[in-house]
PDB file of C-alpha atoms in Angstrom:
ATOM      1  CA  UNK U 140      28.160 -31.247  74.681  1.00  0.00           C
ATOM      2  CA  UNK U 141      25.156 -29.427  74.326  1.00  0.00           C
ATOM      3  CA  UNK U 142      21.960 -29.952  72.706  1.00  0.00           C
ATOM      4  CA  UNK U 143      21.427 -28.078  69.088  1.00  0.00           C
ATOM      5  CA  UNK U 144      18.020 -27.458  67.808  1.00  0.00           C
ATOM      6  CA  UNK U 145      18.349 -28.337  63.960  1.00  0.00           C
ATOM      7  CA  UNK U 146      15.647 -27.644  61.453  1.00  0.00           C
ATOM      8  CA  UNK U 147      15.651 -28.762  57.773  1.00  0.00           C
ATOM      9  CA  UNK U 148      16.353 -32.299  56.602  1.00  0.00           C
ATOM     10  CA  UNK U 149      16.673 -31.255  53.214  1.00  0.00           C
ATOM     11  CA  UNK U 150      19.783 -32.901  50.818  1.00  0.00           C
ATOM     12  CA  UNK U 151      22.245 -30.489  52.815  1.00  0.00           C
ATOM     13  CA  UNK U 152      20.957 -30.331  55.955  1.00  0.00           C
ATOM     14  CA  UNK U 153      21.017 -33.992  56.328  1.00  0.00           C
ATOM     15  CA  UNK U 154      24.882 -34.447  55.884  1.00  0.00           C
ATOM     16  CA  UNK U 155      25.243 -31.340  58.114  1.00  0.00           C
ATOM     17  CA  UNK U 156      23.004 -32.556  61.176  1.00  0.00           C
ATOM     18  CA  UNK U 157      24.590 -36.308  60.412  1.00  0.00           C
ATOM     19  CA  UNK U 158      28.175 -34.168  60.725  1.00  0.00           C
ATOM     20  CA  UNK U 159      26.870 -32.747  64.301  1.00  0.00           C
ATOM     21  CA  UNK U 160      25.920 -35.885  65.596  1.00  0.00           C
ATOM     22  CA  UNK U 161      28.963 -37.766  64.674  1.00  0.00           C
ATOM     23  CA  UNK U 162      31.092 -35.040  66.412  1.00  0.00           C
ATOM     24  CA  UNK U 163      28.768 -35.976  69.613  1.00  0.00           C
ATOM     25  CA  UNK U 164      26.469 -33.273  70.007  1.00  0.00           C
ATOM     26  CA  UNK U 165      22.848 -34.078  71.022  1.00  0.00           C
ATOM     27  CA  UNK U 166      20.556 -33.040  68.089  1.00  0.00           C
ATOM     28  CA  UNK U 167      17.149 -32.038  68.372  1.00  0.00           C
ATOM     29  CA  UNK U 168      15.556 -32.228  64.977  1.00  0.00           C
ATOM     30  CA  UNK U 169      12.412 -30.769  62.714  1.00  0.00           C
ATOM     31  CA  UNK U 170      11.732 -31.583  59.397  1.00  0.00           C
ATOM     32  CA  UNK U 171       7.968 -30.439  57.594  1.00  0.00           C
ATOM     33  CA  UNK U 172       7.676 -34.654  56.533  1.00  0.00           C
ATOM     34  CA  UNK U 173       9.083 -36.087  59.652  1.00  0.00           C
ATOM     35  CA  UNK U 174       9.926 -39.326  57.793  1.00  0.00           C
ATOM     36  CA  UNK U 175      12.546 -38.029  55.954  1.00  0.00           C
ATOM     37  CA  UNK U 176      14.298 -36.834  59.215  1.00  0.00           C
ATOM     38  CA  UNK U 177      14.025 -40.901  60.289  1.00  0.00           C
ATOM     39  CA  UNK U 178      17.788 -42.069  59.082  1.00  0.00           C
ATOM     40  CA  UNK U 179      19.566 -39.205  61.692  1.00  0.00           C
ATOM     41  CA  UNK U 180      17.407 -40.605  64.406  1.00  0.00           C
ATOM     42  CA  UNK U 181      19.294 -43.736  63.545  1.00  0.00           C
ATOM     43  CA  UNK U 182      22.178 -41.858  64.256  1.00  0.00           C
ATOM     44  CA  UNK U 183      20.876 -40.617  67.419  1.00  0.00           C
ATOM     45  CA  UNK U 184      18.645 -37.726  66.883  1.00  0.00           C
ATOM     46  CA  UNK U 185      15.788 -36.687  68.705  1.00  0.00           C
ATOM     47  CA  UNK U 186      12.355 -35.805  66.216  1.00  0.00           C
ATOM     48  CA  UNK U 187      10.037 -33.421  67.290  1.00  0.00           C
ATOM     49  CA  UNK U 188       7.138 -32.319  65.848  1.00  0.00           C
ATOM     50  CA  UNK U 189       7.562 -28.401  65.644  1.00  0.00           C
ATOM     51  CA  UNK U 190      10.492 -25.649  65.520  1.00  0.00           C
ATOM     52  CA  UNK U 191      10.162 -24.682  68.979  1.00  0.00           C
ATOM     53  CA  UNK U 192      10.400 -28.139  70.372  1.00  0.00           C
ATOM     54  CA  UNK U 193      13.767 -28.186  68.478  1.00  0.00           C
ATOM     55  CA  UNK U 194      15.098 -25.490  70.888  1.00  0.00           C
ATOM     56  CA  UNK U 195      16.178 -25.271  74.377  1.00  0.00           C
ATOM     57  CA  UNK U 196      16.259 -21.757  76.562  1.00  0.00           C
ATOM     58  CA  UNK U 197      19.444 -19.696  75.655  1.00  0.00           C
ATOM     59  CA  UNK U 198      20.581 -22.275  73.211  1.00  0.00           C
ATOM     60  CA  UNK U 199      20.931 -22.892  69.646  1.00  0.00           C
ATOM     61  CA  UNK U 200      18.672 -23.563  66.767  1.00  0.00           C
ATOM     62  CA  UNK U 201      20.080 -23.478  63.010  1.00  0.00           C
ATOM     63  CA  UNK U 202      17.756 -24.132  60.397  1.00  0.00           C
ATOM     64  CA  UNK U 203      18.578 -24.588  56.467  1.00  0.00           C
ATOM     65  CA  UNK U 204      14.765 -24.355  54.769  1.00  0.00           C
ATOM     66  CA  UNK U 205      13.861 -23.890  51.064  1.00  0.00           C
ATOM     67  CA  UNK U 206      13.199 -20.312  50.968  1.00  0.00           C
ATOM     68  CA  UNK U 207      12.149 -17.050  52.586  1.00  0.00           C
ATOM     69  CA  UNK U 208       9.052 -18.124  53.228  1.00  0.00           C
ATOM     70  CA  UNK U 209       9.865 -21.058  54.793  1.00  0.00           C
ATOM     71  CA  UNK U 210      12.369 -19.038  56.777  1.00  0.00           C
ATOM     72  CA  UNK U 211       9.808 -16.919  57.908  1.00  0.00           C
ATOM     73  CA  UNK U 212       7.362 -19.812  58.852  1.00  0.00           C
ATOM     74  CA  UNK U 213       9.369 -21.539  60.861  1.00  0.00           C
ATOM     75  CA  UNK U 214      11.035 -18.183  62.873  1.00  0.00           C
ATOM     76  CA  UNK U 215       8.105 -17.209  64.663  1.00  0.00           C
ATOM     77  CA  UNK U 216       7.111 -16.165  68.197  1.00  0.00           C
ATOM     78  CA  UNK U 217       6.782 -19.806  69.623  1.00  0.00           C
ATOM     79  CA  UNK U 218      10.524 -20.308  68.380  1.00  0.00           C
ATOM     80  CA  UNK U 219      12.291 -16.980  69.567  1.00  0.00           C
ATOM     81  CA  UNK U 220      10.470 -17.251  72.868  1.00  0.00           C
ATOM     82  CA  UNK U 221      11.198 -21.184  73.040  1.00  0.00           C
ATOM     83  CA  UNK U 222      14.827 -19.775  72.732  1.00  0.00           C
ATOM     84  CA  UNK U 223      14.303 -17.239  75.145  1.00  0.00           C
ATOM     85  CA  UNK U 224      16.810 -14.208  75.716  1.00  0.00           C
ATOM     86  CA  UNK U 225      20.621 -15.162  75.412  1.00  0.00           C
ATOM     87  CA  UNK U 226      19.284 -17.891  72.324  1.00  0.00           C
ATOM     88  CA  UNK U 227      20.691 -17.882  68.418  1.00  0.00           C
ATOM     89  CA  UNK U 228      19.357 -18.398  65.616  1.00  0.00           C
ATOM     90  CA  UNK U 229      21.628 -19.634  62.714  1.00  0.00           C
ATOM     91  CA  UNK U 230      20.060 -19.545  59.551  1.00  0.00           C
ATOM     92  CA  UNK U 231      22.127 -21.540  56.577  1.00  0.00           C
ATOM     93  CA  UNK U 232      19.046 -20.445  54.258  1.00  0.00           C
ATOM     94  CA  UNK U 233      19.539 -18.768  50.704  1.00  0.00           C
ATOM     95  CA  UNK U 234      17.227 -16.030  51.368  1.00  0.00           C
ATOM     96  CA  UNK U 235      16.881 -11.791  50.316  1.00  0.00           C
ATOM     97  CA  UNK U 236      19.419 -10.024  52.438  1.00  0.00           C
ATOM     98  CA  UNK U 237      16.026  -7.787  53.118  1.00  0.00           C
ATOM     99  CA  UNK U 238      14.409 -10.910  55.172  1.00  0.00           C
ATOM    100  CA  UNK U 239      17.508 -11.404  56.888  1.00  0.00           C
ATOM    101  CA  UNK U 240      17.119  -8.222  58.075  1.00  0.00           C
ATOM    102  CA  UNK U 241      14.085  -8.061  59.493  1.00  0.00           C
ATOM    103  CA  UNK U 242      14.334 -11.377  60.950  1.00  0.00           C
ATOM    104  CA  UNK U 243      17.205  -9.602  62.439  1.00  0.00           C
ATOM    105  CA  UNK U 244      15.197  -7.242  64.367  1.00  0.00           C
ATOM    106  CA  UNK U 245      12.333  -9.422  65.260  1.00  0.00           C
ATOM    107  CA  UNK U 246      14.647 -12.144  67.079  1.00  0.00           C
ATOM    108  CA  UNK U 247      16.812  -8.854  68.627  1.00  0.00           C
ATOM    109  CA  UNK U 248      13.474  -7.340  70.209  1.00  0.00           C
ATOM    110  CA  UNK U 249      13.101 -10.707  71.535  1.00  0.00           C
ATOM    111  CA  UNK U 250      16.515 -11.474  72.954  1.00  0.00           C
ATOM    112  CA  UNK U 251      17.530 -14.137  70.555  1.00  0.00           C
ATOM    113  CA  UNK U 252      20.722 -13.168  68.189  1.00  0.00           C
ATOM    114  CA  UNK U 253      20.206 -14.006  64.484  1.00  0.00           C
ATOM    115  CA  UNK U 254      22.922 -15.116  62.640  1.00  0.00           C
ATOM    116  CA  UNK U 255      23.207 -15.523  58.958  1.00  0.00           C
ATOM    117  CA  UNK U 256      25.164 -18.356  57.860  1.00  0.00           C
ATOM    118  CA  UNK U 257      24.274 -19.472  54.249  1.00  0.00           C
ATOM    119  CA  UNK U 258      26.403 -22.634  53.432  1.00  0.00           C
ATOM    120  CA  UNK U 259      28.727 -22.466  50.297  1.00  0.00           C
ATOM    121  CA  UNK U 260      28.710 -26.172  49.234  1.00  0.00           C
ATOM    122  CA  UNK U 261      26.820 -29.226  47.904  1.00  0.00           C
ATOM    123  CA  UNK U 262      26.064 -32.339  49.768  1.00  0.00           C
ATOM    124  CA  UNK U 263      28.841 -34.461  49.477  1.00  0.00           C
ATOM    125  CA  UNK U 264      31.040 -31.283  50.509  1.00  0.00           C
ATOM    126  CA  UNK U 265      29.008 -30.837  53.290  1.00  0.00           C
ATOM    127  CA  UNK U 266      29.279 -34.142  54.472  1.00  0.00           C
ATOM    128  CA  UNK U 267      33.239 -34.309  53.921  1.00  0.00           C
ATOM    129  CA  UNK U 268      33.368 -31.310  56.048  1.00  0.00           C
ATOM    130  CA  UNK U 269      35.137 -29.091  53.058  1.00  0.00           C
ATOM    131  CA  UNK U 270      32.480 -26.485  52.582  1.00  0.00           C
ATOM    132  CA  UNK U 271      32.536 -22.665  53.247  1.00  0.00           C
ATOM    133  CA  UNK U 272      30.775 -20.763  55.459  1.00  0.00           C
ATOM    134  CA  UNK U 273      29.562 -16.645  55.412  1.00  0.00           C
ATOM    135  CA  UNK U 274      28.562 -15.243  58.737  1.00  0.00           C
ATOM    136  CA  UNK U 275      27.077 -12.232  60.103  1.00  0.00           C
ATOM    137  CA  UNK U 276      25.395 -10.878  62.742  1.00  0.00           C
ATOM    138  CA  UNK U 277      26.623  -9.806  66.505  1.00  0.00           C
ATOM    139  CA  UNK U 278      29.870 -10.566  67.157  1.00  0.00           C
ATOM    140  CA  UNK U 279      29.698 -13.087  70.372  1.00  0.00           C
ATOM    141  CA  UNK U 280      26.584 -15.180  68.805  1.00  0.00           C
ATOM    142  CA  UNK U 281      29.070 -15.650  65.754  1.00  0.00           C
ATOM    143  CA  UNK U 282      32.449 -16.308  68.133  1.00  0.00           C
ATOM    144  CA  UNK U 283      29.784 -19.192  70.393  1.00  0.00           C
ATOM    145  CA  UNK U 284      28.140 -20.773  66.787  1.00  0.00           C
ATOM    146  CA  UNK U 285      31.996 -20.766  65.056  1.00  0.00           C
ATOM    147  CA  UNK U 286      32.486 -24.644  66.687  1.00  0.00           C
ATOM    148  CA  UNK U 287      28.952 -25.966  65.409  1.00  0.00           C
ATOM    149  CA  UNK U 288      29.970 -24.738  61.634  1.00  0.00           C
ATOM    150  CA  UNK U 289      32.910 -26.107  61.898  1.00  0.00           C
ATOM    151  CA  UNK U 290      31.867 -29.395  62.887  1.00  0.00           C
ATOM    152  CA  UNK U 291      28.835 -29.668  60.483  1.00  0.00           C
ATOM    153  CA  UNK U 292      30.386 -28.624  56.857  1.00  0.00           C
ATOM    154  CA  UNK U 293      33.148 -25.524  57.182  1.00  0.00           C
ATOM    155  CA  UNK U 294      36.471 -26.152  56.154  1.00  0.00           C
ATOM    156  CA  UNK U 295      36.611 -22.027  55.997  1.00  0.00           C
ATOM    157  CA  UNK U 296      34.132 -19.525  57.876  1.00  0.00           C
ATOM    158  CA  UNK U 297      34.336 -15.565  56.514  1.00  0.00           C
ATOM    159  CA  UNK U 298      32.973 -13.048  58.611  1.00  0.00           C
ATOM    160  CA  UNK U 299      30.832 -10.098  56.738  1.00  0.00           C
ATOM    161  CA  UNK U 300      30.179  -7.698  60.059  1.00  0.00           C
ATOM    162  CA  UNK U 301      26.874  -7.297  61.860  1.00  0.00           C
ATOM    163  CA  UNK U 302      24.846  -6.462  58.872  1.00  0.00           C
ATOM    164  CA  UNK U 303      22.585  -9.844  59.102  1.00  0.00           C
ATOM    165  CA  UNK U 304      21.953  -8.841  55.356  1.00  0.00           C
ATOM    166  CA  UNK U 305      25.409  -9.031  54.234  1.00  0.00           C
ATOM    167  CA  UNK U 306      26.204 -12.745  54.347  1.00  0.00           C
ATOM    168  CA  UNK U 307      23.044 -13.387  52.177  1.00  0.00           C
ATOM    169  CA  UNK U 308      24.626 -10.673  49.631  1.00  0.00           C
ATOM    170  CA  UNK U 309      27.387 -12.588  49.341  1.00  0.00           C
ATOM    171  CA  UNK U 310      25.647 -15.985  48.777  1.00  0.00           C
ATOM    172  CA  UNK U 311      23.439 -14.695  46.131  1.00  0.00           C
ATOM    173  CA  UNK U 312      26.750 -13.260  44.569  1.00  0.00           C
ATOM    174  CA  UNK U 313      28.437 -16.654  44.781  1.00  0.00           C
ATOM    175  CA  UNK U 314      25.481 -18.630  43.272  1.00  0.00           C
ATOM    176  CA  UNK U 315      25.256 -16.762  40.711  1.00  0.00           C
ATOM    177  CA  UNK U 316      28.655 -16.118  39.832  1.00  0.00           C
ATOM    178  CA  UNK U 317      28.189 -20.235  39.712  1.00  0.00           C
ATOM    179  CA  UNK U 318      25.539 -20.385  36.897  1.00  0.00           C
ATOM    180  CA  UNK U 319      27.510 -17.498  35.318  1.00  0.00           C
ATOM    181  CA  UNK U 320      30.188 -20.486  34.711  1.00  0.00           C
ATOM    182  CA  UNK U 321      27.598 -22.874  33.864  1.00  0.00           C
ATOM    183  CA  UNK U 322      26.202 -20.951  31.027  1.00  0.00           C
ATOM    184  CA  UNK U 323      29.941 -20.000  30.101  1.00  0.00           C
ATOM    185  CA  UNK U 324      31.414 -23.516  29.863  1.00  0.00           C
ATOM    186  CA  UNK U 325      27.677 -24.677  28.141  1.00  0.00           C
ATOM    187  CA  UNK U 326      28.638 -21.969  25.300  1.00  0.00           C
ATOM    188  CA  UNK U 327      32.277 -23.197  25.447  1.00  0.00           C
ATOM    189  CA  UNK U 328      31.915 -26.735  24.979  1.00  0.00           C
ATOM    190  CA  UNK U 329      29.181 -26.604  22.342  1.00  0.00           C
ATOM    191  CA  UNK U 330      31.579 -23.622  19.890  1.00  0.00           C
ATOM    192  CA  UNK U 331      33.976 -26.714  20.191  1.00  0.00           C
ATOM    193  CA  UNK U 332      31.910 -29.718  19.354  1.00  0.00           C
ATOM    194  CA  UNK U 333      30.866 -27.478  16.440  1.00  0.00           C
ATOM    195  CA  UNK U 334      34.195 -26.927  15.547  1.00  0.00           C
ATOM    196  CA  UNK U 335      35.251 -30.806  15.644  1.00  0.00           C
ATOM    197  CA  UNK U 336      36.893 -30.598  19.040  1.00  0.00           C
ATOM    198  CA  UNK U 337      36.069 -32.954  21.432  1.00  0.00           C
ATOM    199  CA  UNK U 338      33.552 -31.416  24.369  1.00  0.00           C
ATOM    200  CA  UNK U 339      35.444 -34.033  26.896  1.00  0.00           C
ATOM    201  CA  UNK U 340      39.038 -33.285  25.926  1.00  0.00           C
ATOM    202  CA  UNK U 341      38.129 -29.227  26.155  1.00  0.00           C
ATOM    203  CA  UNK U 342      37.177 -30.196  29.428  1.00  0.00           C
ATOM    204  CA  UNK U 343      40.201 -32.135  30.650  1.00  0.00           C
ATOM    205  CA  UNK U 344      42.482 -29.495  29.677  1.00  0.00           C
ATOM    206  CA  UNK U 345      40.987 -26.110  30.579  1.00  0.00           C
ATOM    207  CA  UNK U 346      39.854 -27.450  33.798  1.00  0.00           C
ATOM    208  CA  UNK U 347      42.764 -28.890  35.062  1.00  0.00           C
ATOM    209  CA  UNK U 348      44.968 -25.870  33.960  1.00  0.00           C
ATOM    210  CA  UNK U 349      43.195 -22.103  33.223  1.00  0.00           C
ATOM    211  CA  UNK U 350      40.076 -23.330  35.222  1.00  0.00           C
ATOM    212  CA  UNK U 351      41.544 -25.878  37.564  1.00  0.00           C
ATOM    213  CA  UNK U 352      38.713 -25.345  40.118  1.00  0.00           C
ATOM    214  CA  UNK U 353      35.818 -27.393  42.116  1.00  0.00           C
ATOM    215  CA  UNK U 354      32.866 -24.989  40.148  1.00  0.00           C
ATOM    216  CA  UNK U 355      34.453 -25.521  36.949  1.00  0.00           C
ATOM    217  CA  UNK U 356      35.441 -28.865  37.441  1.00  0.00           C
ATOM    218  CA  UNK U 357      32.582 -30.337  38.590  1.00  0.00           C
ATOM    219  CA  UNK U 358      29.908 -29.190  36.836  1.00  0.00           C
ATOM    220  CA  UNK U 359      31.753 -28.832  33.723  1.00  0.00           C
ATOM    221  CA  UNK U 360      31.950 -32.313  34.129  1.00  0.00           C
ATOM    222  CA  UNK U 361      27.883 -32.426  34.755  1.00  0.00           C
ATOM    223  CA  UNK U 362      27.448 -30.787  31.209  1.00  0.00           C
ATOM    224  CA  UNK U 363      29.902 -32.814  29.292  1.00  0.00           C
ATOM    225  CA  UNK U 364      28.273 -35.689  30.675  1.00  0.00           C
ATOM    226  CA  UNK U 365      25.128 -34.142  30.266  1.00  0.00           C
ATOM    227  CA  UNK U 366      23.926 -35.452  33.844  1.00  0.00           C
ATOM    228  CA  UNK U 367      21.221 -32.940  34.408  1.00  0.00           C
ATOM    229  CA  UNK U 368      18.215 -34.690  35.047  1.00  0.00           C
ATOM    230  CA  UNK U 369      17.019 -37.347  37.890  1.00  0.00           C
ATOM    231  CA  UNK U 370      18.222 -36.880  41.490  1.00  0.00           C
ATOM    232  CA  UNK U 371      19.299 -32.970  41.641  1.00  0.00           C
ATOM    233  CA  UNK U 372      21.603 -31.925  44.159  1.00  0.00           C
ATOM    234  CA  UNK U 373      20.822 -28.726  43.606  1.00  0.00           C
ATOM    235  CA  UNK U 374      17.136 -28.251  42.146  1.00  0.00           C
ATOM    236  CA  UNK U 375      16.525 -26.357  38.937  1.00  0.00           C
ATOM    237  CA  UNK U 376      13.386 -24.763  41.178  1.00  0.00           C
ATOM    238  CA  UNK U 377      16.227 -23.831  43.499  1.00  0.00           C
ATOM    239  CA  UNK U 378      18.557 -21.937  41.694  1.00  0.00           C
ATOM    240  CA  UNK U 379      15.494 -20.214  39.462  1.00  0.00           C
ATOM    241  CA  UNK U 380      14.418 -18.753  43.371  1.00  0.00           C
ATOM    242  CA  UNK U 381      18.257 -17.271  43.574  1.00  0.00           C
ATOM    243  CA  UNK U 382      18.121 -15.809  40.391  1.00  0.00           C
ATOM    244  CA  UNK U 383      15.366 -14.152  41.056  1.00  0.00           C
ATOM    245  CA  UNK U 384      16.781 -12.883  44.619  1.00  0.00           C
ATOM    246  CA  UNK U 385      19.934 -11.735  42.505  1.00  0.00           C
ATOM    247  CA  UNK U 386      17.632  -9.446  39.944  1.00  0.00           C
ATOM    248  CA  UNK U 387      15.610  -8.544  43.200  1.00  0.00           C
ATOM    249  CA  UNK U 388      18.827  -6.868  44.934  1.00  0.00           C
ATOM    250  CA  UNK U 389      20.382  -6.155  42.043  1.00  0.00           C
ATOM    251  CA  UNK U 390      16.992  -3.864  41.073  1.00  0.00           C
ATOM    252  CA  UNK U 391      16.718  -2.469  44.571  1.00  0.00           C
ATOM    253  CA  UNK U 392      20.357  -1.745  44.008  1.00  0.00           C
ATOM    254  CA  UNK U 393      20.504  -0.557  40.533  1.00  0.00           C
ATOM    255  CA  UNK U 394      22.621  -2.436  39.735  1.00  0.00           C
ATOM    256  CA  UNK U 395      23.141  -3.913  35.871  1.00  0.00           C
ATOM    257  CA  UNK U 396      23.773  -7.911  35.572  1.00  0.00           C
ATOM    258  CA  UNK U 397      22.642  -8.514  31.911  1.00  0.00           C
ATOM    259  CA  UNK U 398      23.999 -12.583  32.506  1.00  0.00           C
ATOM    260  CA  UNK U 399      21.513 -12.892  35.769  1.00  0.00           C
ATOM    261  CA  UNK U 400      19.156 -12.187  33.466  1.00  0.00           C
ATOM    262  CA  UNK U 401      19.985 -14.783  30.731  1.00  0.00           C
ATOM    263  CA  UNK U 402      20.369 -17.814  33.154  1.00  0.00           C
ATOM    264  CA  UNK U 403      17.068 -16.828  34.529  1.00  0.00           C
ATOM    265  CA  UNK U 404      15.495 -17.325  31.662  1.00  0.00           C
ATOM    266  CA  UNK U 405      17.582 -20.630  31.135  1.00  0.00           C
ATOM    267  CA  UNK U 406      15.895 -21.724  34.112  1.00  0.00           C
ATOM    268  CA  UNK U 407      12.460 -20.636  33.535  1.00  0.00           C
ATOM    269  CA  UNK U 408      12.698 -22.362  30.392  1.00  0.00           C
ATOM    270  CA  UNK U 409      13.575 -26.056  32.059  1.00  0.00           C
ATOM    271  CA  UNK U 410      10.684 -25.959  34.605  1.00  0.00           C
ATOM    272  CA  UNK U 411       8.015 -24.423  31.657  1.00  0.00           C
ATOM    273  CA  UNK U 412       9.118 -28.316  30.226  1.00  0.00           C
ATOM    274  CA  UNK U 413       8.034 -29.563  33.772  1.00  0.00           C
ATOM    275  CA  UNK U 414      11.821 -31.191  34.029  1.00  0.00           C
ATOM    276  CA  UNK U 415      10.992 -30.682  37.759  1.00  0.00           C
ATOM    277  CA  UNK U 416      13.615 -33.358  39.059  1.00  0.00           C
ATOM    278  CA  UNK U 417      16.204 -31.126  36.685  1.00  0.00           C
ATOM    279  CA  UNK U 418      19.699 -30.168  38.655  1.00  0.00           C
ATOM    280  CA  UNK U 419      20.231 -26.524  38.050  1.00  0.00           C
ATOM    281  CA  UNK U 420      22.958 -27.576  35.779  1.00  0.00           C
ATOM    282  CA  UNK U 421      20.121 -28.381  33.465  1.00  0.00           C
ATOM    283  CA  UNK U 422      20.570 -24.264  32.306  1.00  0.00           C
ATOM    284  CA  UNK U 423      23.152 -25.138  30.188  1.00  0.00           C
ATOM    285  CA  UNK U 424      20.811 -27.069  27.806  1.00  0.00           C
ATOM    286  CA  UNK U 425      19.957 -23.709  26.431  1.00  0.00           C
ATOM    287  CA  UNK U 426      23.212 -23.083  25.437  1.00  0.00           C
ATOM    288  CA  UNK U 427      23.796 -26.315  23.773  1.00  0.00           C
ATOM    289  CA  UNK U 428      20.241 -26.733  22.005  1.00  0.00           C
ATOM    290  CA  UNK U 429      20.633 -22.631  20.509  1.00  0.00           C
ATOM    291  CA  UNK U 430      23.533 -24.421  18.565  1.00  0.00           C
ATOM    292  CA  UNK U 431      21.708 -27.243  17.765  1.00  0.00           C
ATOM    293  CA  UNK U 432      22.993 -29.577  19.688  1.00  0.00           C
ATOM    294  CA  UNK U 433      21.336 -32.917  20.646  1.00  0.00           C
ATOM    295  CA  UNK U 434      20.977 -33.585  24.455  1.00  0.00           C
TER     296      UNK U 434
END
């Protein structure tokens, strides 16, 4: 098999470069603090000790970084010509469909194809292979990364076109349509512990009928349990940076979204109490304190 350039050890991309190695392909692999990168090595990985020693001439590189800027820092010249002409780029990054874009046309003036691929899961999805996958970007850089995907955390891949933007669109709409549900069931479960109704039994029965689903499920069962602080899967600093992407497109879009703005401010409120190792589940403390609720 060949070798796939892999940057971002993070608490997805772990799972997902573990995932490529177990399905035998040689991994070459950058992470910022090169220690944390030391368990896939285990596993077989190569470390090296910059993004364009992760890549090999017409080959592969995917990356899954923080944020735009990280994107941004790690996609430069010495990368795309490291790649060379005939090379992809697959970026599994939450970023502004706008930087997709224009990392779209810096990597195309250079002969590399960038393909957006955020990744629609958390860790343990990832690493069970049952994730989802948005793509886009030209058409034969998406048919030759499809395999890799697979292999590393898509149960289901969803094409969007050649629009790099669009797959980042539909991320943003997917995470937030995620804290939408958050701040939903967090309103839900505390009008029923008010009301003498068990939070847990609520729970158990609209979940596993009306709202039998893994968003509702799981992280209804976060806030019942109130598990939202130590060890995030997903950080609270996290989701407050796609929030703000949302209300970015949605402005440059005109576009209305009233609730974006409400679990923003959920969020901004958790880090202003410096609950830095919060899970962005943490939002629906708002909910449940405005009702006077005791976390």
């Amino acid at each position: 098999m060949e070798t796939i350039g892999f940057i971002g050890t993070g608490n997805l991309g772990t799972p997902i470069a573990a995932n490529l190695l177990k399905a035998g392909y040689q991994v070459k692999i950058y992470n910022r603090t090169r220690e944390k990168a030391k368990p896939l090595e285990a596993l077989g990985a190569e470390l090296v000790d910059s993004p364009a020693a992760a890549a090999v001439k017409g080959g592969i590189v995917m990356s899954l970084v923080s944020d735009d800027k990280a994107v941004e820092s790690i996609a430069g010249n010495d990368l795309l010509q490291a790649l060379g002409n005939g090379g992809i780029h697959v970026s599994m990054s939450t970023i502004s469909p706008d930087t997709a874009r224009m990392l779209s046309v810096q990597h195309e003036a250079q002969g590399v194809a960038y393909v957006a691929a955020p990744v629609f899961a958390r860790p343990e999805a990832a690493e069970a292979r049952v994730g989802n996958a948005v793509i886009s970007g030209p058409a034969a850089a998406k048919e030759r990364i499809r395999p890799l995907l697979e292999a590393g955390f898509a149960k289901n891949i969803f094409d969007l076109g050649e629009d790099a933007g669009s797959a980042n669109v539909l991320k943003l709409i997917g995470n937030f349509m995620i804290a939408g549900a958050i701040e939903m069931m967090a309103e839900s479960f505390a009008l029923a512990e008010k009301n003498g109704v068990d939070p847990k039994a609520a729970y158990e029965m609209l979940t596993t009928t009306l709202f039998a689903s893994p968003v509702f499920r799981g992280y209804g069962g976060m806030i019942t349990e109130r598990k939202f602080i130590g060890n995030p899967a997903f950080s609270a600093a996290l989701g407050l940076k796609d929030m703000n992407l949302v209300l970015q497109t949605a402005g440059r879009s005109y576009t209305p979204m009233p609730l974006a703005n409400l679990v923003q401010a959920r969020l901004t409120t958790v880090l202003a109490r410096n609950t830095k190792d919060a899970d962005w589940t943490a939002l629906a403390m708002g909910a449940l304190e405005d009702a006077g609720i005791s976390i």
